[in-house]
Amino acid sequence: MELRMKKILVLTNIYPALDMVEENTPVVHYFTREWVKMGYDVRVIYYRANFPRLMMFFFSLFKNRLSSRHGATLRTRYASEKEYELDCVKVKRIPLLKIKPHRAFPKREIDKACTITLDYLQEQGFEPDAIISHWVNPQLEIMDRLKRKYGCTTCYVAHLPPIEFERIYTQEHSQGLIDNIDLIGFRSAYIREEFLGKFKFDRPTFQCYSGIPEKFVPQVPVRRSFDKVENYVFVGTLIKRKFPAEIIPALVKAYKDEPFGMTYIGSGFEATSIKKHAMELNVSRNVHLMGHIPREEVVRKLQESDVFIMISKWEAFGLVYLEAMSQGLITIASRHEGFDGIIEHGKNGFLCEAGNIGELADLVSEIRTMAPEKLQEISRNAMKTAKWLTDRNAAKMYIEEVLA
């Protein structure tokens, strides 16, 4: 494919910024920085929601509890309008006032966002060849207006099932926005299935998978014996929708009085529930909460473990699954969530209903009684999958779909 500095405009409401480190969700940045390395001219417009000050003060008082309940980091600081550069990616942050979480922005804020966006692009002399919207609100309405001006290819990337539309727009309004999109990328096979069951869309679609840095893929494949399977690990924020506490009773049910170890890497409100479960089930000595640890230490802990477990709900695409698979761990992810289509049950990992203690216990029992040779085969397949899905490969597949 000819690379002649194609211009890619990305619209998103989540993006990292050095002055808002607590909100650094870098999933979109992992794509854009690779595109810049590949020779594309990329601009990111980051529409950052500011809530009324009293509401943000309330969020700050109960931040951990509310974040655990709603499964997302709450914004407690005002953001200002700003232009900045991150890994050679040029970003324009536009703050917009929002009255209620998970609701549409007022029309005046959408109008303001469009004006600022168009002025910025004109100043930059930037006329996009393609516009990509990650998530819905307010990106799709703005992309709809920009398409009328530039007449270029537009792509929407769905991180959530149709609920992302349902809580913001009517069915008619949603379908109208969708009708003006040229192609859609889905973060999982399950999201695609749910979306196409709800809305009409007869144009191209693709799977928009993420990748991991090549440096995290071992140069020499990890060799594991699996003579004993007794060390388990979870890496992620300890919040309700990830069901970290439910792992303890599942392991106790599977192991009964036999020894096992469960290590949690990460912090969050559910740490209290984990400790409570461990104490009530008399396995506190088996459970280790590490909190946040350096990246190198995380890799070492993965290498010391046999099985990675995270059976989250509403997990669009968990990069930590790939990181565990790259180290050859037997990986258990959620069925009908973000890793459907990446993990094939029994081939390169396993799938379990989100939060289902009984099913997880049965699955753990099955895994620990499998022949070491079978587990080694699953481990090798997991490493092959992770080696295929690197940052560069994922970004390349994505942008080639958009510019096809």
Short mmCIF file of C-alpha atoms in Angstrom, two decimals:
data_model
loop_
_atom_site.label_atom_id
_atom_site.label_comp_id
_atom_site.label_asym_id
_atom_site.label_seq_id
_atom_site.Cartn_x
_atom_site.Cartn_y
_atom_site.Cartn_z
CA MET A 1 0.00 0.00 0.00
CA GLU A 2 1.33 3.42 -0.95
CA LEU A 3 2.06 5.64 2.05
CA ARG A 4 1.95 9.26 0.95
CA MET A 5 1.36 10.98 4.27
CA LYS A 6 -2.34 10.13 4.41
CA LYS A 7 -4.05 12.36 6.96
CA ILE A 8 -5.93 10.61 9.75
CA LEU A 9 -8.19 12.53 12.13
CA VAL A 10 -9.13 10.69 15.35
CA LEU A 11 -12.00 11.87 17.57
CA THR A 12 -12.16 10.44 21.10
CA ASN A 13 -13.41 11.24 24.59
CA ILE A 14 -10.66 9.19 26.28
CA TYR A 15 -6.97 9.92 25.72
CA PRO A 16 -3.87 10.22 27.90
CA ALA A 17 -2.44 13.57 28.91
CA LEU A 18 0.52 14.28 31.16
CA ASP A 19 -1.45 16.80 33.25
CA MET A 20 -4.24 14.24 33.86
CA VAL A 21 -2.20 11.13 34.65
CA GLU A 22 -4.95 9.55 36.76
CA GLU A 23 -7.11 9.34 33.62
CA ASN A 24 -4.43 7.95 31.32
CA THR A 25 -6.34 5.29 29.39
CA PRO A 26 -3.98 4.86 26.43
CA VAL A 27 -5.84 2.37 24.22
CA VAL A 28 -6.40 4.86 21.35
CA HIS A 29 -2.90 6.28 21.74
CA TYR A 30 -1.40 2.83 21.16
CA PHE A 31 -2.86 2.98 17.64
CA THR A 32 -2.09 6.61 16.82
CA ARG A 33 1.56 6.49 17.86
CA GLU A 34 2.10 3.44 15.64
CA TRP A 35 0.44 5.21 12.71
CA VAL A 36 2.81 8.14 13.13
CA LYS A 37 5.77 5.74 13.12
CA MET A 38 4.37 4.21 9.92
CA GLY A 39 4.38 7.60 8.17
CA TYR A 40 0.80 8.81 8.53
CA ASP A 41 -0.05 12.39 9.46
CA VAL A 42 -2.26 12.04 12.52
CA ARG A 43 -4.28 14.54 14.58
CA VAL A 44 -6.26 13.63 17.68
CA ILE A 45 -9.17 15.71 18.95
CA TYR A 46 -9.81 14.81 22.58
CA TYR A 47 -13.27 15.91 23.78
CA ARG A 48 -12.90 15.86 27.53
CA ALA A 49 -16.03 16.17 29.72
CA ASN A 50 -16.05 18.66 32.58
CA PHE A 51 -18.91 18.29 35.07
CA PRO A 52 -20.36 21.04 37.31
CA ARG A 53 -17.93 21.84 40.11
CA LEU A 54 -20.24 20.70 42.90
CA MET A 55 -20.67 17.34 41.16
CA MET A 56 -16.91 16.94 40.70
CA PHE A 57 -16.39 17.73 44.38
CA PHE A 58 -18.88 14.98 45.25
CA PHE A 59 -17.05 12.57 42.92
CA SER A 60 -13.77 13.35 44.69
CA LEU A 61 -15.24 12.50 48.11
CA PHE A 62 -16.40 9.04 47.02
CA LYS A 63 -14.06 8.42 44.09
CA ASN A 64 -12.92 4.87 44.97
CA ARG A 65 -16.38 3.60 45.89
CA LEU A 66 -18.08 5.13 42.83
CA SER A 67 -15.29 3.99 40.47
CA SER A 68 -15.64 0.44 41.77
CA ARG A 69 -19.42 0.48 41.37
CA HIS A 70 -19.48 2.01 37.87
CA GLY A 71 -16.35 0.30 36.56
CA ALA A 72 -14.59 3.45 35.35
CA THR A 73 -12.32 6.13 36.73
CA LEU A 74 -14.39 9.18 37.66
CA ARG A 75 -13.16 12.58 36.58
CA THR A 76 -12.59 14.84 39.56
CA ARG A 77 -10.44 17.58 38.01
CA TYR A 78 -11.29 20.30 35.51
CA ALA A 79 -9.42 20.13 32.23
CA SER A 80 -8.48 23.18 30.19
CA GLU A 81 -8.30 23.58 26.43
CA LYS A 82 -4.83 22.57 25.34
CA GLU A 83 -2.62 21.51 22.45
CA TYR A 84 0.10 19.00 23.24
CA GLU A 85 2.24 16.29 21.70
CA LEU A 86 2.61 12.74 23.01
CA ASP A 87 5.03 10.33 21.33
CA CYS A 88 4.98 12.59 18.25
CA VAL A 89 1.15 12.47 18.10
CA LYS A 90 -0.40 15.96 17.95
CA VAL A 91 -3.41 16.33 20.23
CA LYS A 92 -6.00 19.07 20.64
CA ARG A 93 -7.97 18.81 23.90
CA ILE A 94 -11.37 20.50 23.91
CA PRO A 95 -13.20 20.56 27.26
CA LEU A 96 -17.01 20.40 27.14
CA LEU A 97 -19.49 20.94 29.96
CA LYS A 98 -21.66 17.94 30.72
CA ILE A 99 -24.57 18.04 33.18
CA LYS A 100 -25.10 14.30 33.77
CA PRO A 101 -22.77 11.31 33.34
CA HIS A 102 -23.72 8.85 30.58
CA ARG A 103 -25.97 11.40 28.87
CA ALA A 104 -25.67 13.52 25.71
CA PHE A 105 -23.87 16.85 25.73
CA PRO A 106 -26.01 19.98 25.35
CA LYS A 107 -26.35 21.15 21.75
CA ARG A 108 -24.48 24.38 22.51
CA GLU A 109 -21.47 22.32 23.64
CA ILE A 110 -21.57 20.24 20.45
CA ASP A 111 -21.74 23.44 18.39
CA LYS A 112 -18.78 24.87 20.33
CA ALA A 113 -16.77 21.67 19.84
CA CYS A 114 -17.40 21.71 16.08
CA THR A 115 -16.32 25.35 15.78
CA ILE A 116 -13.12 24.82 17.75
CA THR A 117 -12.33 21.63 15.83
CA LEU A 118 -12.79 23.25 12.43
CA ASP A 119 -10.75 26.32 13.43
CA TYR A 120 -7.93 24.06 14.67
CA LEU A 121 -7.89 21.97 11.48
CA GLN A 122 -7.87 25.11 9.34
CA GLU A 123 -4.96 26.57 11.34
CA GLN A 124 -3.09 23.29 10.91
CA GLY A 125 -3.85 23.13 7.19
CA PHE A 126 -5.16 19.65 7.89
CA GLU A 127 -7.76 18.17 5.56
CA PRO A 128 -8.37 14.54 6.59
CA ASP A 129 -8.43 11.55 4.27
CA ALA A 130 -10.25 9.62 6.99
CA ILE A 131 -12.03 10.48 10.25
CA ILE A 132 -12.19 7.87 13.01
CA SER A 133 -14.48 8.08 16.04
CA HIS A 134 -13.69 6.03 19.13
CA TRP A 135 -16.75 5.71 21.39
CA VAL A 136 -20.00 7.58 20.70
CA ASN A 137 -20.53 10.76 22.68
CA PRO A 138 -19.99 13.44 21.38
CA GLN A 139 -17.76 12.09 18.61
CA LEU A 140 -20.41 10.67 16.27
CA GLU A 141 -22.42 13.89 16.04
CA ILE A 142 -19.25 15.86 15.40
CA MET A 143 -17.96 13.33 12.84
CA ASP A 144 -21.31 13.54 11.08
CA ARG A 145 -20.87 17.31 10.63
CA LEU A 146 -17.21 17.02 9.61
CA LYS A 147 -18.08 14.47 6.93
CA ARG A 148 -20.37 16.99 5.29
CA LYS A 149 -17.46 19.42 5.02
CA TYR A 150 -14.62 17.10 4.03
CA GLY A 151 -16.49 14.26 2.27
CA CYS A 152 -13.90 11.76 3.45
CA THR A 153 -14.13 8.18 4.76
CA THR A 154 -15.61 7.93 8.25
CA CYS A 155 -15.12 5.05 10.68
CA TYR A 156 -16.69 4.38 14.07
CA VAL A 157 -14.99 2.00 16.52
CA ALA A 158 -17.43 0.37 18.96
CA HIS A 159 -15.97 -0.33 22.41
CA LEU A 160 -19.31 -1.27 23.97
CA PRO A 161 -22.53 -3.03 22.96
CA PRO A 162 -25.53 -0.88 21.81
CA ILE A 163 -26.13 0.34 25.39
CA GLU A 164 -23.62 3.08 24.53
CA PHE A 165 -26.24 4.47 22.12
CA GLU A 166 -29.37 3.56 24.09
CA ARG A 167 -28.57 5.69 27.13
CA ILE A 168 -27.83 8.75 24.98
CA TYR A 169 -30.02 8.77 21.86
CA THR A 170 -33.34 7.49 20.59
CA GLN A 171 -33.30 4.51 18.22
CA GLU A 172 -34.16 6.82 15.30
CA HIS A 173 -31.38 9.30 16.13
CA SER A 174 -28.88 6.48 16.61
CA GLN A 175 -29.78 4.86 13.28
CA GLY A 176 -29.49 8.24 11.54
CA LEU A 177 -25.92 8.69 12.81
CA ILE A 178 -25.01 5.12 11.89
CA ASP A 179 -26.39 5.53 8.36
CA ASN A 180 -23.73 8.17 7.66
CA ILE A 181 -20.78 5.99 8.73
CA ASP A 182 -18.71 4.28 6.01
CA LEU A 183 -17.35 1.40 8.09
CA ILE A 184 -17.35 0.16 11.67
CA GLY A 185 -14.62 -1.53 13.71
CA PHE A 186 -15.71 -3.73 16.58
CA ARG A 187 -13.52 -4.32 19.62
CA SER A 188 -14.88 -7.84 20.02
CA ALA A 189 -16.95 -10.41 18.16
CA TYR A 190 -19.62 -10.18 20.85
CA ILE A 191 -19.99 -6.39 20.44
CA ARG A 192 -20.36 -6.88 16.68
CA GLU A 193 -23.07 -9.50 17.17
CA GLU A 194 -25.03 -7.31 19.60
CA PHE A 195 -24.65 -4.19 17.47
CA LEU A 196 -25.78 -5.77 14.20
CA GLY A 197 -28.71 -7.33 16.01
CA LYS A 198 -29.86 -3.87 17.10
CA PHE A 199 -29.02 -1.60 14.14
CA LYS A 200 -29.06 -1.87 10.35
CA PHE A 201 -25.62 -1.58 8.80
CA ASP A 202 -24.77 -3.07 5.39
CA ARG A 203 -21.35 -1.50 4.80
CA PRO A 204 -17.91 -2.96 5.69
CA THR A 205 -17.02 -3.98 9.25
CA PHE A 206 -13.82 -5.30 10.81
CA GLN A 207 -12.44 -6.51 14.14
CA CYS A 208 -10.41 -3.75 15.80
CA TYR A 209 -8.04 -5.65 18.09
CA SER A 210 -5.31 -4.06 20.19
CA GLY A 211 -1.77 -5.34 20.55
CA ILE A 212 1.07 -5.38 23.03
CA PRO A 213 4.55 -3.87 22.63
CA GLU A 214 6.94 -6.19 20.84
CA LYS A 215 9.41 -5.86 23.73
CA PHE A 216 6.92 -7.71 25.96
CA VAL A 217 6.93 -10.74 23.66
CA PRO A 218 9.78 -13.05 24.79
CA GLN A 219 12.42 -13.59 22.12
CA VAL A 220 12.72 -17.18 23.29
CA PRO A 221 9.34 -18.85 23.94
CA VAL A 222 8.66 -19.57 27.61
CA ARG A 223 8.79 -23.28 28.42
CA ARG A 224 6.51 -24.48 31.22
CA SER A 225 6.26 -27.95 32.72
CA PHE A 226 2.74 -27.69 34.23
CA ASP A 227 3.57 -30.68 36.45
CA LYS A 228 1.66 -28.79 39.13
CA VAL A 229 -0.91 -26.05 38.55
CA GLU A 230 -1.29 -24.07 41.75
CA ASN A 231 -0.18 -20.44 41.21
CA TYR A 232 -2.82 -18.00 39.97
CA VAL A 233 -2.62 -14.29 39.17
CA PHE A 234 -4.94 -11.36 38.45
CA VAL A 235 -3.66 -8.04 37.06
CA GLY A 236 -5.97 -5.03 36.90
CA THR A 237 -7.98 -2.51 38.83
CA LEU A 238 -9.80 -4.11 41.76
CA ILE A 239 -13.34 -3.02 40.88
CA LYS A 240 -16.71 -4.80 40.99
CA ARG A 241 -17.20 -5.43 37.28
CA LYS A 242 -13.90 -7.36 37.13
CA PHE A 243 -15.08 -9.74 39.91
CA PRO A 244 -11.66 -10.12 41.56
CA ALA A 245 -13.12 -11.26 44.90
CA GLU A 246 -15.12 -14.07 43.27
CA ILE A 247 -11.90 -15.84 42.32
CA ILE A 248 -11.21 -16.83 45.96
CA PRO A 249 -14.31 -19.00 46.60
CA ALA A 250 -13.89 -20.57 43.15
CA LEU A 251 -10.32 -21.64 43.94
CA VAL A 252 -11.31 -22.89 47.39
CA LYS A 253 -14.08 -24.97 45.81
CA ALA A 254 -11.66 -26.42 43.25
CA TYR A 255 -8.75 -27.09 45.63
CA LYS A 256 -10.59 -27.82 48.89
CA ASP A 257 -7.76 -28.42 51.40
CA GLU A 258 -4.97 -28.64 48.82
CA PRO A 259 -2.47 -25.76 48.50
CA PHE A 260 -2.77 -22.93 45.97
CA GLY A 261 -1.58 -19.35 45.66
CA MET A 262 -3.55 -16.35 44.38
CA THR A 263 -1.73 -13.08 43.63
CA TYR A 264 -3.52 -9.78 42.89
CA ILE A 265 -1.59 -6.99 41.16
CA GLY A 266 -3.42 -3.66 41.21
CA SER A 267 -5.46 -1.62 43.65
CA GLY A 268 -9.08 -0.64 44.14
CA PHE A 269 -12.09 -0.73 46.43
CA GLU A 270 -12.61 -4.49 46.01
CA ALA A 271 -9.40 -5.22 47.94
CA THR A 272 -11.59 -5.14 51.06
CA SER A 273 -13.89 -7.85 49.65
CA ILE A 274 -10.92 -9.99 48.66
CA LYS A 275 -9.51 -9.88 52.19
CA LYS A 276 -12.95 -10.62 53.64
CA HIS A 277 -13.46 -13.68 51.42
CA ALA A 278 -9.96 -14.95 52.17
CA MET A 279 -10.47 -14.58 55.92
CA GLU A 280 -13.94 -16.19 55.93
CA LEU A 281 -12.68 -19.15 53.89
CA ASN A 282 -9.53 -19.47 56.01
CA VAL A 283 -7.12 -18.97 53.09
CA SER A 284 -5.60 -15.59 53.95
CA ARG A 285 -2.10 -17.11 53.80
CA ASN A 286 -2.79 -18.20 50.19
CA VAL A 287 -3.82 -14.73 48.98
CA HIS A 288 -1.33 -11.96 48.20
CA LEU A 289 -2.31 -8.36 47.33
CA MET A 290 0.65 -6.64 45.71
CA GLY A 291 -0.94 -3.27 44.89
CA HIS A 292 0.69 -1.33 42.04
CA ILE A 293 4.17 -2.61 41.19
CA PRO A 294 6.68 -1.66 38.44
CA ARG A 295 6.17 -3.07 34.95
CA GLU A 296 9.23 -5.35 35.20
CA GLU A 297 7.93 -6.79 38.47
CA VAL A 298 4.55 -7.52 36.86
CA VAL A 299 6.26 -9.54 34.14
CA ARG A 300 8.25 -11.45 36.76
CA LYS A 301 5.07 -12.28 38.69
CA LEU A 302 3.43 -13.50 35.49
CA GLN A 303 6.41 -15.73 34.80
CA GLU A 304 6.11 -17.22 38.30
CA SER A 305 2.41 -18.03 37.81
CA ASP A 306 0.61 -20.85 36.02
CA VAL A 307 -2.84 -19.41 35.32
CA PHE A 308 -4.14 -15.89 34.73
CA ILE A 309 -7.78 -15.21 35.70
CA MET A 310 -9.90 -12.16 34.93
CA ILE A 311 -13.60 -12.84 34.32
CA SER A 312 -14.75 -9.23 33.86
CA LYS A 313 -18.03 -7.81 32.66
CA TRP A 314 -18.03 -5.02 30.03
CA GLU A 315 -14.39 -5.66 29.15
CA ALA A 316 -14.02 -4.23 25.64
CA PHE A 317 -10.50 -5.56 25.08
CA GLY A 318 -8.17 -6.44 27.96
CA LEU A 319 -4.55 -6.01 26.92
CA VAL A 320 -3.48 -7.73 30.12
CA TYR A 321 -4.85 -11.00 28.69
CA LEU A 322 -2.39 -10.71 25.81
CA GLU A 323 0.44 -9.90 28.21
CA ALA A 324 -0.34 -13.04 30.22
CA MET A 325 -0.59 -15.13 27.05
CA SER A 326 2.76 -13.78 25.84
CA GLN A 327 4.33 -15.31 28.96
CA GLY A 328 2.72 -18.67 28.27
CA LEU A 329 0.16 -18.60 31.07
CA ILE A 330 -3.05 -20.57 30.83
CA THR A 331 -5.47 -17.65 30.50
CA ILE A 332 -9.10 -17.56 31.62
CA ALA A 333 -11.14 -14.67 30.20
CA SER A 334 -14.87 -13.81 30.09
CA ARG A 335 -17.25 -15.35 27.59
CA HIS A 336 -19.24 -12.86 25.47
CA GLU A 337 -16.84 -10.06 26.35
CA GLY A 338 -13.85 -8.39 24.72
CA PHE A 339 -11.71 -11.47 24.21
CA ASP A 340 -14.23 -13.60 22.35
CA GLY A 341 -12.60 -14.26 19.00
CA ILE A 342 -9.07 -13.98 20.39
CA ILE A 343 -9.26 -16.82 22.89
CA GLU A 344 -10.63 -20.07 21.50
CA HIS A 345 -11.86 -22.16 24.42
CA GLY A 346 -9.56 -25.10 25.03
CA LYS A 347 -7.16 -24.14 22.23
CA ASN A 348 -5.20 -21.08 23.39
CA GLY A 349 -7.02 -20.36 26.66
CA PHE A 350 -10.41 -20.68 28.30
CA LEU A 351 -13.65 -18.69 28.56
CA CYS A 352 -15.97 -18.42 31.57
CA GLU A 353 -19.16 -16.48 32.23
CA ALA A 354 -18.31 -13.16 33.89
CA GLY A 355 -18.44 -13.46 37.68
CA ASN A 356 -19.70 -17.07 37.69
CA ILE A 357 -18.03 -18.71 40.71
CA GLY A 358 -19.36 -22.21 40.04
CA GLU A 359 -18.30 -22.28 36.40
CA LEU A 360 -14.88 -20.87 37.29
CA ALA A 361 -14.41 -23.54 39.97
CA ASP A 362 -15.29 -26.30 37.49
CA LEU A 363 -12.92 -24.82 34.91
CA VAL A 364 -10.05 -24.60 37.41
CA SER A 365 -10.68 -28.22 38.41
CA GLU A 366 -10.58 -29.23 34.75
CA ILE A 367 -7.34 -27.33 34.08
CA ARG A 368 -5.46 -28.67 37.10
CA THR A 369 -6.26 -32.27 36.13
CA MET A 370 -5.28 -31.87 32.46
CA ALA A 371 -2.19 -33.67 31.17
CA PRO A 372 0.90 -31.40 31.26
CA GLU A 373 1.36 -32.02 27.51
CA LYS A 374 -2.10 -30.61 26.76
CA LEU A 375 -1.47 -27.53 28.90
CA GLN A 376 1.89 -27.02 27.17
CA GLU A 377 0.12 -27.09 23.81
CA ILE A 378 -2.42 -24.47 25.00
CA SER A 379 0.46 -22.38 26.38
CA ARG A 380 2.33 -22.49 23.04
CA ASN A 381 -0.83 -21.49 21.16
CA ALA A 382 -1.33 -18.58 23.57
CA MET A 383 2.20 -17.31 22.89
CA LYS A 384 1.63 -17.55 19.13
CA THR A 385 -1.53 -15.45 19.47
CA ALA A 386 0.29 -12.80 21.51
CA LYS A 387 3.19 -12.71 19.04
CA TRP A 388 0.73 -12.05 16.20
CA LEU A 389 -1.07 -9.24 18.05
CA THR A 390 1.71 -6.71 18.64
CA ASP A 391 1.05 -2.96 18.69
CA ARG A 392 2.43 -2.53 15.18
CA ASN A 393 0.57 -5.46 13.63
CA ALA A 394 -2.73 -4.45 15.25
CA ALA A 395 -2.35 -0.80 14.16
CA LYS A 396 -1.38 -1.85 10.62
CA MET A 397 -4.39 -4.16 10.20
CA TYR A 398 -6.68 -1.43 11.57
CA ILE A 399 -5.56 1.45 9.35
CA GLU A 400 -5.48 -0.73 6.24
CA GLU A 401 -9.15 -1.55 6.82
CA VAL A 402 -10.00 2.16 7.12
CA LEU A 403 -8.07 3.19 4.00
CA ALA A 404 -8.96 0.18 1.85
#
